[in-house]
Structures are given as structure tokens and as C-alpha cells.
C-alpha atoms as a PDB file:
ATOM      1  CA  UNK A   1     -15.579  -1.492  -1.294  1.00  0.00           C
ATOM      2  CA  UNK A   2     -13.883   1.175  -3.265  1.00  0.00           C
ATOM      3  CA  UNK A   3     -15.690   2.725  -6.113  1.00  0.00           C
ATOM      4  CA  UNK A   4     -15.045   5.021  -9.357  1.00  0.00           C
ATOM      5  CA  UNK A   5     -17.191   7.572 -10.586  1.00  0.00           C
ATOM      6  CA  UNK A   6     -17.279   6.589 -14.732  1.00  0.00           C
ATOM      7  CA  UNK A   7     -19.024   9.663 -16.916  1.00  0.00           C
ATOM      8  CA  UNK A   8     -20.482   8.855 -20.018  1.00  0.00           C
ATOM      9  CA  UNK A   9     -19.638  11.497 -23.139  1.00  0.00           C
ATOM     10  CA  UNK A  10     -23.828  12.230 -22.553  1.00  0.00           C
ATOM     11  CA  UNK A  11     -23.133  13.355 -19.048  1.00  0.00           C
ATOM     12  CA  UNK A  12     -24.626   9.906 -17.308  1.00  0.00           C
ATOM     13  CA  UNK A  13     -22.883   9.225 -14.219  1.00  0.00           C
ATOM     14  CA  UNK A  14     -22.021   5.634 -12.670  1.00  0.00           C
ATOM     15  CA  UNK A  15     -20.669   4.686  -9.707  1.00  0.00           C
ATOM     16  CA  UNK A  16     -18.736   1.312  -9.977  1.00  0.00           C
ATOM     17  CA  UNK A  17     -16.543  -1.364  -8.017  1.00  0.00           C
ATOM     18  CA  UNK A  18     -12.991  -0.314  -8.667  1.00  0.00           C
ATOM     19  CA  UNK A  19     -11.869  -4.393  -9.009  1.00  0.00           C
ATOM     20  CA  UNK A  20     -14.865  -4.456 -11.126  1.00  0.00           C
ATOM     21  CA  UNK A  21     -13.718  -1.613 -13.746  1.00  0.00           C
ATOM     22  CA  UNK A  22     -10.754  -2.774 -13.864  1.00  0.00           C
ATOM     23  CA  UNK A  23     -11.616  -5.964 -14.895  1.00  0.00           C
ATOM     24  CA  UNK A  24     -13.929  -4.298 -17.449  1.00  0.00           C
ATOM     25  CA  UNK A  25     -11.067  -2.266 -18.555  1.00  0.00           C
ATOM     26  CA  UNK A  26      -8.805  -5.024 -19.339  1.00  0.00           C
ATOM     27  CA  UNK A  27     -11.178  -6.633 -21.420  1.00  0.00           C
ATOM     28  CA  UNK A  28     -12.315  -3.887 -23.654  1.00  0.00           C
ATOM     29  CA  UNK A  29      -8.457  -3.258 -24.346  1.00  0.00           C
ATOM     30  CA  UNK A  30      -7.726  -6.640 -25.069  1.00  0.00           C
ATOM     31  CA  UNK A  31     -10.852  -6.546 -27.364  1.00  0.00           C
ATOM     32  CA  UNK A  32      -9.821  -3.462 -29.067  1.00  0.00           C
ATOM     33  CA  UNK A  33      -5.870  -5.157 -29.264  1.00  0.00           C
ATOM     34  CA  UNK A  34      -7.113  -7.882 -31.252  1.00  0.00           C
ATOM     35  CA  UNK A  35     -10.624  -6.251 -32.772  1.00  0.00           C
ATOM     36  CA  UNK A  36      -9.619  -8.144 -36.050  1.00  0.00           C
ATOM     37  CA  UNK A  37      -9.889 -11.518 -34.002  1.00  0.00           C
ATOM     38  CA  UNK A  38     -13.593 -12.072 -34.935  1.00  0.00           C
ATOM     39  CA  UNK A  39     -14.480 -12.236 -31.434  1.00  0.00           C
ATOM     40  CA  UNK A  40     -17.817 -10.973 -29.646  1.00  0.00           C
ATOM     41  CA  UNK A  41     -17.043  -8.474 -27.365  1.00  0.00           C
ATOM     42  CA  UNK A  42     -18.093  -9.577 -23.680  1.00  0.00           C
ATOM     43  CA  UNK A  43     -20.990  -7.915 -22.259  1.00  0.00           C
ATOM     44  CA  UNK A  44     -18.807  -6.093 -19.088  1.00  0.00           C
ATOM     45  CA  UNK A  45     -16.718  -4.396 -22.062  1.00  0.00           C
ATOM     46  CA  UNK A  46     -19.216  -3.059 -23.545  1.00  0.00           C
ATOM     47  CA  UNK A  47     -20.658  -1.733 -20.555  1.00  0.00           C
ATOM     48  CA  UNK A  48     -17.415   0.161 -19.978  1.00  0.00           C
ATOM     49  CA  UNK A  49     -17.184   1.181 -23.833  1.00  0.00           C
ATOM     50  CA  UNK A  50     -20.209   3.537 -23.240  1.00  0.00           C
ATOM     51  CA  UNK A  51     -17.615   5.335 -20.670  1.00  0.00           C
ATOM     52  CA  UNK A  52     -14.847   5.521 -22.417  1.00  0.00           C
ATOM     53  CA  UNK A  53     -15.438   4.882 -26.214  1.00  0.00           C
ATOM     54  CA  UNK A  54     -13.409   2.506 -28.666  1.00  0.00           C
ATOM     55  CA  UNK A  55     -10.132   4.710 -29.221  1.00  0.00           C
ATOM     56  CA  UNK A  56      -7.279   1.808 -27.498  1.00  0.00           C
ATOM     57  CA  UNK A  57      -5.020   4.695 -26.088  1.00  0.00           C
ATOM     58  CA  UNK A  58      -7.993   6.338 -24.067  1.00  0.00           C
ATOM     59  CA  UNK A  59      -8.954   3.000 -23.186  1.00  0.00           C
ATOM     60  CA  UNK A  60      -5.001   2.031 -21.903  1.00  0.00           C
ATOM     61  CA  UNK A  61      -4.903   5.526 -19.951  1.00  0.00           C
ATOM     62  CA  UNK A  62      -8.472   5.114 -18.201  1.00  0.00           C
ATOM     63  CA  UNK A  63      -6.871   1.492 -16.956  1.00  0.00           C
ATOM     64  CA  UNK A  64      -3.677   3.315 -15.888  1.00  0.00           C
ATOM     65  CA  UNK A  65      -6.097   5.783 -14.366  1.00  0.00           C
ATOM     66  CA  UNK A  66      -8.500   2.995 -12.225  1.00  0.00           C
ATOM     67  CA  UNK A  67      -5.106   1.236 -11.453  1.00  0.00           C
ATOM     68  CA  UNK A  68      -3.296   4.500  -9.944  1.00  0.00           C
ATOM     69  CA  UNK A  69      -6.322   5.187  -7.757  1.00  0.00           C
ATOM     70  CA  UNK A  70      -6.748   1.114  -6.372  1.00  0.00           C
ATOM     71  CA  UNK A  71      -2.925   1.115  -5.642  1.00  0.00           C
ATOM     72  CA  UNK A  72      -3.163   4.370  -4.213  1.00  0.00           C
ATOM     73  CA  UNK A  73      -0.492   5.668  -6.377  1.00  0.00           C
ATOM     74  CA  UNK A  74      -1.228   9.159  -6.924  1.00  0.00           C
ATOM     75  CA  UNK A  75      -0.465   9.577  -3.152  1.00  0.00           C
ATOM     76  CA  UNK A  76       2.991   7.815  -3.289  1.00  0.00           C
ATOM     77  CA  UNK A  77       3.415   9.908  -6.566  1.00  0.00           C
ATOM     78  CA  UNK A  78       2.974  13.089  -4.589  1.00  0.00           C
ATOM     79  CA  UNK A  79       5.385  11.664  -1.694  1.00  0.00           C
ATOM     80  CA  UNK A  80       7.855  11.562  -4.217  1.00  0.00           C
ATOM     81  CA  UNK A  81       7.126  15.594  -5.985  1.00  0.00           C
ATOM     82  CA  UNK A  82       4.644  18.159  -5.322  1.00  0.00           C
ATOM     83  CA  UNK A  83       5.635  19.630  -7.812  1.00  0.00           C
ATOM     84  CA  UNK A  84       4.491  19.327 -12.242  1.00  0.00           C
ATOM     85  CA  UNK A  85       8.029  20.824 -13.085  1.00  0.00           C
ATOM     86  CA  UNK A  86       9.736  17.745 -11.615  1.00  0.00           C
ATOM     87  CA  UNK A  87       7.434  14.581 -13.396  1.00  0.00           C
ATOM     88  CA  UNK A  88       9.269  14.350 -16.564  1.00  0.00           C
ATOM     89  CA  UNK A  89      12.292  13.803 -14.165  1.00  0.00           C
ATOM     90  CA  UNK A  90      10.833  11.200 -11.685  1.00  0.00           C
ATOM     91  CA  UNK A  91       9.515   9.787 -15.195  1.00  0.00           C
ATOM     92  CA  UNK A  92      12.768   9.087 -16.517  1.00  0.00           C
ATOM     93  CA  UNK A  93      14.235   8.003 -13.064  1.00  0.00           C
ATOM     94  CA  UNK A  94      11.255   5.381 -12.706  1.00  0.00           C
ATOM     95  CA  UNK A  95      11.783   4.456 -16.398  1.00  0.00           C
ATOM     96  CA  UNK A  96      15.559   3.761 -15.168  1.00  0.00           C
ATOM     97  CA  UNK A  97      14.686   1.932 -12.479  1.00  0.00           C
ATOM     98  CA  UNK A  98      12.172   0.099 -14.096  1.00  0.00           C
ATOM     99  CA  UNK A  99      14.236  -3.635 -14.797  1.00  0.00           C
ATOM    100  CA  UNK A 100      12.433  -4.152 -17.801  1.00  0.00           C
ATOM    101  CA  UNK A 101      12.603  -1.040 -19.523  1.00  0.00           C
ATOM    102  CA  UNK A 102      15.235  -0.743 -21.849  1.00  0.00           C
ATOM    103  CA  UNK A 103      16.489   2.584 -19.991  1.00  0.00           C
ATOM    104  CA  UNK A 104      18.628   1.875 -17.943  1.00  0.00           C
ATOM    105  CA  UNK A 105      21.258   4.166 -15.161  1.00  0.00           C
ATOM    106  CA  UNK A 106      24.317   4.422 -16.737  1.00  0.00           C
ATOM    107  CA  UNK A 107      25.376   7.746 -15.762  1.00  0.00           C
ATOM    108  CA  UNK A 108      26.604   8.370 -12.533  1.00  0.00           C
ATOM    109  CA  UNK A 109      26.573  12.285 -12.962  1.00  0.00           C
ATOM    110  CA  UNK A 110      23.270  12.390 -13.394  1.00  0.00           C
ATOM    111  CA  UNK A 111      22.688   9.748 -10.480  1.00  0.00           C
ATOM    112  CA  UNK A 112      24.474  11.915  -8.568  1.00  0.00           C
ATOM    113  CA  UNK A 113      22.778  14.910  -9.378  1.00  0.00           C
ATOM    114  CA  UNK A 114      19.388  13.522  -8.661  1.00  0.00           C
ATOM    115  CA  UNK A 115      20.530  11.366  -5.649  1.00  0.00           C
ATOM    116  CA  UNK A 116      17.937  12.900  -3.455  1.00  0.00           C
ATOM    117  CA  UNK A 117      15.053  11.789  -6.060  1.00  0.00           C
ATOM    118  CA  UNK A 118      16.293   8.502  -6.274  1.00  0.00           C
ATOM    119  CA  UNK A 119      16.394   7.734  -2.601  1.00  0.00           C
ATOM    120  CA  UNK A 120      13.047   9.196  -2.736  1.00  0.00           C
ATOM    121  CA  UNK A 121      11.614   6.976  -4.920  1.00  0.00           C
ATOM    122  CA  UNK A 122      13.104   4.133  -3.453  1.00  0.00           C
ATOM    123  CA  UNK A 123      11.686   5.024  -0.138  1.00  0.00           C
ATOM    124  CA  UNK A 124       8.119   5.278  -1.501  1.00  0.00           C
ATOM    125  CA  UNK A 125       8.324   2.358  -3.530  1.00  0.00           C
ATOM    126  CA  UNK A 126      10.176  -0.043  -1.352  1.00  0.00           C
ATOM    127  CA  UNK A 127      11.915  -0.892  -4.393  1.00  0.00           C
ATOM    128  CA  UNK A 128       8.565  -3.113  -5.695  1.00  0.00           C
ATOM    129  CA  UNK A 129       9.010  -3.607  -9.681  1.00  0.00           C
ATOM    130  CA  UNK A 130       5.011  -3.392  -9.696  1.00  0.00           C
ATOM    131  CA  UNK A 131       5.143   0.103  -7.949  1.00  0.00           C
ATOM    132  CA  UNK A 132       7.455   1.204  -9.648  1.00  0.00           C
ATOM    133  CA  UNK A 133       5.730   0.437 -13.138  1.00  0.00           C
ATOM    134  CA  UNK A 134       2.294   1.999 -12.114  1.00  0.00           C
ATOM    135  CA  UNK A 135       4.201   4.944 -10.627  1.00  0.00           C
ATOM    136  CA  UNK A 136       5.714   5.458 -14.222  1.00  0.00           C
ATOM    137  CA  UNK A 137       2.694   4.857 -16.243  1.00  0.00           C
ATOM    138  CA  UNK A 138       0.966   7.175 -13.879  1.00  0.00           C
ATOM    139  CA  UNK A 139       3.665   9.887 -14.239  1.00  0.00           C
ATOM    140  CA  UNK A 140       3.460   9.410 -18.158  1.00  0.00           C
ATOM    141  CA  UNK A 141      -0.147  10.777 -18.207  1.00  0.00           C
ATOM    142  CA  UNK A 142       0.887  13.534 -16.520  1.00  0.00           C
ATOM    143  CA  UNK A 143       3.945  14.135 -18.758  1.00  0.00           C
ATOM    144  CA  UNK A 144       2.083  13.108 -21.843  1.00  0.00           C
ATOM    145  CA  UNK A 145      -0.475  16.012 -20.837  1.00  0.00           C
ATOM    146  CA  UNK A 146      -3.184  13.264 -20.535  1.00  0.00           C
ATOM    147  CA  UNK A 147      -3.522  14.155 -16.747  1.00  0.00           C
ATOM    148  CA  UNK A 148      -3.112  17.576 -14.963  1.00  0.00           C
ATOM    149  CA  UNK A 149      -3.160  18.733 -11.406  1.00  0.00           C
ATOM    150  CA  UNK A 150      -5.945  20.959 -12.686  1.00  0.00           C
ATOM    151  CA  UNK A 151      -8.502  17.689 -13.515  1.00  0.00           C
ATOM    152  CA  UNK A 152      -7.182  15.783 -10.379  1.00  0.00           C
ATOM    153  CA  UNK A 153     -10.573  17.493  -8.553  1.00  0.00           C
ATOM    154  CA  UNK A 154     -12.581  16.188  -5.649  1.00  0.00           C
ATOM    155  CA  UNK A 155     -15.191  13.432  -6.883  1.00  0.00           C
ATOM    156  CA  UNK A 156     -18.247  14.645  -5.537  1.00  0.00           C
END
């Protein structure tokens, strides 16, 4: 069983089931997408809420988060760069790659000047659609400066 450390704003630590915060996750955003839905808010969701509050983007990027680490994308993220300089680059080349994003490679200079990268992320991602998606959201945070190597510590 893989678990996730959650801390509350209070300092209150948890331990919980990765599949399990997850799930959690989803449902507090969906709440939150359609708060004026009259709907109760399930009792798992509000568990979470004490973690991570009511604001939707924090909510979307702690999903991202729990998602990178269950698909074990921050390692196949650092397969592809080591280093911060190059993310908004691998961001735009897994937006590009991406076959629902409206982004899309049409120039070949700048395929060609990033060939190496490309292969790379090919390589890592075996071409998957659904890798390729959480390896972009995941970059975003970084790029966004919602994430930094800095806060990436151990999780003792």
C-alpha cells in the first residue's frame, strides 16, 4: 500500500492510502466545480478539505500532485531533465505531443532543434497519451511556480 503524508494548515499530520486520496481529491473538486449544485458534500471530501482548503486550483494541483507520485511521474519527469531551466521546454513539447491539446508540432525547426528532447520523451513515455498528460500537468506546477525542486524534500 502506498501512502501520502497530507498536512493540515494547523500542522496535523495524516498518513493516507494514495488510491484513497485520490479518490477524495476528485470529489472535493468536483464539489467545488459545481458548489452552486445544491449538493451535500460527501463525507471523504470533507475529510480532505481540512488538508487542502476550498480554493478549486489548490485543490486541482494537490490531485495533480497525489497523481504524479501514484504514477511515479516525477521519476520519468527527471529521466527526461535534471534540470529547472529546461521544464518550460519539455512543457511545451508534452503540450505538443499531447493529441488533445490544441498545440500542436508544426514547426520542424524547432523539432529539429529539440530532437534529442523529443526522443527523450518518447522513450520515457512509450508514447502513452495518459503519461504524457500527467507528465505535462506535472511539469506545469513546476513552470507555474506551484512546485520547486526546493519543496520536493524527503517525507519523513
Amino acid at each position: 500500500m502506498q501512502l501520502i503524508t497530507l498536512t493540515a494548515p494547523d500542522g496535523r499530520r495524516e498518513q493516507w492510502d494514495i488510491n484513497l486520496t485520490i479518490h477524495a481529491l476528485k470529489l472535493l473538486k468536483r464539489y467545488l466545480e459545481d458548489a452552486d449544485g445544491g449538493h451535500a458534500i460527501n463525507p471523504l471530501a470533507k475529510q480532505v478539505e481540512a488538508f487542502t482548503g476550498t480554493d478549486l486550483t489548490r485543490v486541482a494541483n494537490c490531485l495533480t500532485y497525489a497523481l504524479a507520485i501514484k504514477h511515479n511521474l516525477f521519476y520519468k519527469l527527471q529521466l527526461i531533465t535534471s534540470d529547472e531551466t529546461q521544464l518550460p521546454r519539455v512543457y511545451i513539447m508534452l503540450r505538443e505531443m499531447d493529441q488533445a491539446s490544441p498545440i500542436k508540432r508544426n514547426n520542424s525547426r524547432r523539432l529539429a532543434t529539440n530532437r534529442d528532447l523529443f526522443v527523450s520523451i518518447q522513450q520515457v513515455t512509450n508514447r502513452d497519451q495518459r503519461t504524457i498528460k500527467g507528465l505535462a500537468a506535472l511539469a506545469k506546477l513546476f513552470v507555474d511556480g506551484q512546485l520547486s525542486y526546493d519543496s520536493l524534500g524527503d517525507d519523513n
